[in-house]
Short mmCIF file of C-alpha atoms in Angstrom, two decimals:
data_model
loop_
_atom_site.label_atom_id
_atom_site.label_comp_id
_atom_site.label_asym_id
_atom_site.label_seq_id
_atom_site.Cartn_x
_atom_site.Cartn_y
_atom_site.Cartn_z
CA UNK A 1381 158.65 49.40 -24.43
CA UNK A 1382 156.88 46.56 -25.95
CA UNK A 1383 157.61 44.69 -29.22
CA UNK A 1384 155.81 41.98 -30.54
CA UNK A 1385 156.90 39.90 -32.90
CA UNK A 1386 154.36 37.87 -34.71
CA UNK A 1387 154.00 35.20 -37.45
CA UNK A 1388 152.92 31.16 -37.94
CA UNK A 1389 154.67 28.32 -36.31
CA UNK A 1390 157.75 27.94 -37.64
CA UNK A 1391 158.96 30.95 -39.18
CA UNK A 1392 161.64 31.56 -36.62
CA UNK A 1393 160.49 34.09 -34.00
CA UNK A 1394 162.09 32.42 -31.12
CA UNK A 1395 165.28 32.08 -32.89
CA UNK A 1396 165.23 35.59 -33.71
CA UNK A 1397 164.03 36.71 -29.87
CA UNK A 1398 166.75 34.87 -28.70
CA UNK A 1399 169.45 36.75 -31.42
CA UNK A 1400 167.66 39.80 -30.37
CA UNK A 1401 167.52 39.44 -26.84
CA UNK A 1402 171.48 38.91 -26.47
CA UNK A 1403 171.82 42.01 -28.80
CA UNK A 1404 169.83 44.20 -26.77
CA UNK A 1405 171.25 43.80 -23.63
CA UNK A 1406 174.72 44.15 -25.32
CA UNK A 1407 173.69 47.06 -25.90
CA UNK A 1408 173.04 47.74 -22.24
CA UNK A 1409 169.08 47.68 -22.29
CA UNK A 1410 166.95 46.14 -19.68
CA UNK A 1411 165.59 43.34 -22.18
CA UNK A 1412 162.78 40.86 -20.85
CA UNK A 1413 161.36 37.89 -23.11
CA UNK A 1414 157.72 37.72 -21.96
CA UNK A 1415 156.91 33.84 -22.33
CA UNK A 1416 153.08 32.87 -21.36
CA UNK A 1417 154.99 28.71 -20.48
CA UNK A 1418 156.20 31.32 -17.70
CA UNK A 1419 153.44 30.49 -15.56
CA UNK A 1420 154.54 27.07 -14.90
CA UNK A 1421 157.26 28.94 -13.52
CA UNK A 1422 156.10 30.05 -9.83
CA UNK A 1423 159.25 31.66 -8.87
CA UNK A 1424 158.01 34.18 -11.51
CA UNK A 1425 154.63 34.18 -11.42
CA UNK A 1426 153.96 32.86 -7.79
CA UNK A 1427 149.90 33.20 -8.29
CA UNK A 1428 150.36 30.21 -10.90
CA UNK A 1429 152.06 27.65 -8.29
CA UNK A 1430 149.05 25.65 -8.63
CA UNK A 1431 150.40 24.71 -11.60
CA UNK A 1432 152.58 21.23 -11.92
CA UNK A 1433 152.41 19.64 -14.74
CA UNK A 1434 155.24 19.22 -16.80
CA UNK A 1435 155.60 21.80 -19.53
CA UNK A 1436 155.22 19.16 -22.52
CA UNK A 1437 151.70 17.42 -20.75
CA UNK A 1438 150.41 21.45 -19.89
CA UNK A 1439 150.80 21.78 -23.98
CA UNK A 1440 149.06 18.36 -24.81
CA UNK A 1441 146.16 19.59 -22.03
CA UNK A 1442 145.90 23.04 -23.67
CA UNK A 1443 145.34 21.12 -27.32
CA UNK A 1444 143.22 18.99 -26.09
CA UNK A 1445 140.74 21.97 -24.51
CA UNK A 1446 137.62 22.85 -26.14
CA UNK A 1447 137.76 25.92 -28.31
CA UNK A 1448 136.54 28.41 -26.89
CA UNK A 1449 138.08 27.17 -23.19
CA UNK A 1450 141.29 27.06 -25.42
CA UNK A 1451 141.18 30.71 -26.11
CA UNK A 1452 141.01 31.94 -22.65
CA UNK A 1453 142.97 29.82 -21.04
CA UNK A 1454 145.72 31.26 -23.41
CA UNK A 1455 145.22 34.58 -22.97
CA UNK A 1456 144.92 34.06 -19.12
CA UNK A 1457 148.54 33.04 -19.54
CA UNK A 1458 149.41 36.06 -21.60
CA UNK A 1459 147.62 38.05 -19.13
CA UNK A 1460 149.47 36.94 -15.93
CA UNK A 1461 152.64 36.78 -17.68
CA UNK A 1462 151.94 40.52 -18.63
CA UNK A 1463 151.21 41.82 -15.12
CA UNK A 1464 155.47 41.12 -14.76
CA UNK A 1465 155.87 44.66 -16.85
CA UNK A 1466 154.29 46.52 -13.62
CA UNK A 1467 157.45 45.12 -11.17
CA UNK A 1468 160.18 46.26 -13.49
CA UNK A 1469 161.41 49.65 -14.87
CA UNK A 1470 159.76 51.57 -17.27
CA UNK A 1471 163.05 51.67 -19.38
CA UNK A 1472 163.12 47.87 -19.58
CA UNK A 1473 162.41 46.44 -23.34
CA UNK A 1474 159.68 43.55 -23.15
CA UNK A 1475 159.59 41.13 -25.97
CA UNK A 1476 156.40 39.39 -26.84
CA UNK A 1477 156.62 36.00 -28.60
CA UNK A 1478 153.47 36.01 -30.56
CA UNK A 1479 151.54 37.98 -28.11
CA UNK A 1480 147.75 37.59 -28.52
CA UNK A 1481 147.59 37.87 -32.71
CA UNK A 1482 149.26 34.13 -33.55
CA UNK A 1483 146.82 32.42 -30.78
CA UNK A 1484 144.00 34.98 -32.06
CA UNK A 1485 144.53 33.86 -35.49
CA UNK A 1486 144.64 29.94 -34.41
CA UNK A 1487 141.63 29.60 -32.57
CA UNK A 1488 139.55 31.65 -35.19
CA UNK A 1489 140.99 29.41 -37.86
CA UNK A 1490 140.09 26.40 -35.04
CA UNK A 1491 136.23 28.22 -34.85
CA UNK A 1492 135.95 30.83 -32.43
CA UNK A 1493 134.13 33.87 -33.08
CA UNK A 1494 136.26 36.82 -34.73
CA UNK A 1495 133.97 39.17 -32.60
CA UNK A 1496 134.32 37.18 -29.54
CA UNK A 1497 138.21 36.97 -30.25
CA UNK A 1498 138.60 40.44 -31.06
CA UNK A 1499 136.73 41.74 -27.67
CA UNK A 1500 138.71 39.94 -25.94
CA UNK A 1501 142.60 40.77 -27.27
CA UNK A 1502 140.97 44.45 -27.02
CA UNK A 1503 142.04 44.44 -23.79
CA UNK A 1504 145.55 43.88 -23.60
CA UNK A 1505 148.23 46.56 -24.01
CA UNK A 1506 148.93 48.14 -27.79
CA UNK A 1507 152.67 47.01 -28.57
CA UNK A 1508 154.89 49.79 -29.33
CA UNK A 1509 156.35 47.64 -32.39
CA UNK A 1510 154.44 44.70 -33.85
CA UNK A 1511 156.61 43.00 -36.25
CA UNK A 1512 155.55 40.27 -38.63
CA UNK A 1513 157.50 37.54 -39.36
CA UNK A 1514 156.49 36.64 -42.59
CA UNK A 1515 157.30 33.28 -44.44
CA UNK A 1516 155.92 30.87 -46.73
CA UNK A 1517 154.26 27.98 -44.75
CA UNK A 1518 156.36 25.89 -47.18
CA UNK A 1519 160.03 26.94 -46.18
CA UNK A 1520 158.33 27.02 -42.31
CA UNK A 1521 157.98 23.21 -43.05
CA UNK A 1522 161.36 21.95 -44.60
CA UNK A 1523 162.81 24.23 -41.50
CA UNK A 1524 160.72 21.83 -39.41
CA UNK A 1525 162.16 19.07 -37.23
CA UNK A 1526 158.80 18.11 -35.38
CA UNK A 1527 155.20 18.85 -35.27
CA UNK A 1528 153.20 19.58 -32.60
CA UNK A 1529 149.41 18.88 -32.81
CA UNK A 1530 147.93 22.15 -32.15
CA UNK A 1531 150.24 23.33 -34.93
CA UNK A 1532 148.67 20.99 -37.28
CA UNK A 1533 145.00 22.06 -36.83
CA UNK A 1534 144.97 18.80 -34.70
CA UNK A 1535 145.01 16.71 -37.74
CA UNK A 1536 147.69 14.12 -36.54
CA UNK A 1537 146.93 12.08 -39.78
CA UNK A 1538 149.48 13.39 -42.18
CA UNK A 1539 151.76 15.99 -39.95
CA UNK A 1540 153.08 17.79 -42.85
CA UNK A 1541 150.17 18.45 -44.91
CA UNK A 1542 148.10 18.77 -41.60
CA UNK A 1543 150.80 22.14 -40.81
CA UNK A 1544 150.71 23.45 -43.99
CA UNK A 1545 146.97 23.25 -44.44
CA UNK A 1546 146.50 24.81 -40.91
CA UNK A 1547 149.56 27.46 -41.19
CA UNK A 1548 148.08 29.00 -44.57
CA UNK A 1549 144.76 30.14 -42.70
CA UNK A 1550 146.45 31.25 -40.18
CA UNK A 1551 148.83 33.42 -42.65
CA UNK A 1552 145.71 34.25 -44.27
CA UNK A 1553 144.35 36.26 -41.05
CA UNK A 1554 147.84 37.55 -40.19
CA UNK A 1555 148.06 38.94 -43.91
CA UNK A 1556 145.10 41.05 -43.51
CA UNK A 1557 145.38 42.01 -39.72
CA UNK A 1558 149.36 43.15 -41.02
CA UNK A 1559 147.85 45.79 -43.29
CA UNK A 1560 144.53 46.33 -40.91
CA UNK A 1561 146.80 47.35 -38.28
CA UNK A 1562 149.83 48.57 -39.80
CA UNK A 1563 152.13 46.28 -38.67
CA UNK A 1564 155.59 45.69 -39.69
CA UNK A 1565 156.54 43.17 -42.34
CA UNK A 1566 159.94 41.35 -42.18
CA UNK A 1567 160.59 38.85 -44.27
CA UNK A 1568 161.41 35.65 -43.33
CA UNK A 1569 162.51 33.56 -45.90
CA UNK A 1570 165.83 35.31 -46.13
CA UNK A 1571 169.14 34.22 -43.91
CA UNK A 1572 169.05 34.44 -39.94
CA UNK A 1573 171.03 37.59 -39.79
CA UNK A 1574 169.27 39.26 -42.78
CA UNK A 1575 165.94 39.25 -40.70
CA UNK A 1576 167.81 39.98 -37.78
CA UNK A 1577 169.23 43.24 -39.36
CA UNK A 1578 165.69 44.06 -40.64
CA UNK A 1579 164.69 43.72 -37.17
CA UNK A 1580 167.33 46.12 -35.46
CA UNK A 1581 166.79 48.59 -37.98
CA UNK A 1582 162.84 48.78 -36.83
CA UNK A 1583 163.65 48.94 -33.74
CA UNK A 1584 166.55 52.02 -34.20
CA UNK A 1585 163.70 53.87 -35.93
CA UNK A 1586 161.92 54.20 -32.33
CA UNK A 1587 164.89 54.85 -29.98
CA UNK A 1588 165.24 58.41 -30.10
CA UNK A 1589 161.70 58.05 -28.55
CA UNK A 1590 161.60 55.08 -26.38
CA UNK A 1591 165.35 53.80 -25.72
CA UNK A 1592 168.15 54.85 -23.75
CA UNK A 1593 170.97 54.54 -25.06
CA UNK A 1594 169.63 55.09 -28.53
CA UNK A 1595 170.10 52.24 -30.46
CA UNK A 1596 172.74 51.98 -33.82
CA UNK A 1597 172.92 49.57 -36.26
CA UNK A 1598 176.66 48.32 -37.62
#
């Protein structure tokens, strides 16, 4: 099974991986976080041991990438990080943090083609669940210790009006690709374990089908 759960910088989908994660595999599922910063990892990915930089300089040199170069050098990453589903069991829950749509979403706002985009993400596997964390770019920001630059449309100027000017086009394409694709909406700007509960409850909704032991909600 694979859920994605998608949404800007900021509006707590690690957090909530993390919650979820633990809660999962309380629950006695198989539960994998699929992480593309994996592939500076080569005990996992042993086809990436060319890589050595340290994880915060492999950021700054992905930022600093031309567009388009940009693009597929992160979905290379999501790609090899993917091909770890084909080792484990089938019954094993993966969990996707931001798959291809938030990356998608960044380098179209950043000026790659939405066709060109769109051909490419084509080709990786349809999640099972695609939730969307949703959130005001505004509460994303006072929830905000530090800034990345990528995160601020590379606009190191003024951080916080860089990330809020660069998170609201990205919301914008997530809004419409939510209802294009039917994804699920959580919201949120509500308390940790509110979204967390929203979450569960998503997921309970496809265990008779996809989970063993079926999942319930307390």
């Amino acid at each position: 099974m694979l859920i994605a759960i998608v949404g800007t910088d900021g509006a707590g989908k690690s957090t909530q991986i993390e919650i979820l994660k633990h809660s999962l595999t309380r629950l006695g599922l198989n539960t994998v976080v699929l992480d593309k910063w994996d592939a500076l990892d080569c005990e996992k990915i042993h086809e990436c041991r060319f890589i050595s930089t340290p994880l915060r300089d492999f950021k700054n040199c992905v930022t600093e990438m031309d567009n388009r170069s940009r693009a597929l050098f992160i979905f290379w990453l999501l790609g090899v990080t993917l091909k770890t589903r084909d080792t484990e069991s089938g019954g094993t829950v993966h969990i996707s943090d931001g798959y291809w749509m938030k990356h998608a979403a960044s380098e179209i706002v950043y000026g790659a083609d939405n066709d060109w985009i769109m051909n490419i993400v084509s080709d990786f596997p349809t999640p099972d669940l695609t939730l969307y964390i949703d959130i005001d770019p505004h509460v994303a920001l006072a929830r905000k210790k530090d800034f990345t630059s990528y995160e601020c449309g590379k606009d190191n100027t003024n951080a916080k009006l860089s990330f809020l000017n660069h998170q609201f086009k990205i919301k914008k394409i997530l809004n419409t690709w939510c209802t294009d694709y039917k994804w699920t909406r959580i919201d949120a700007g509500k308390e940790v374990f509110e979204v967390q509960e929203a979450i569960m409850n998503e997921i309970s909704s496809l265990a008779p089908r996809h989970l063993v032991p079926q999942i319930t909600v307390s």
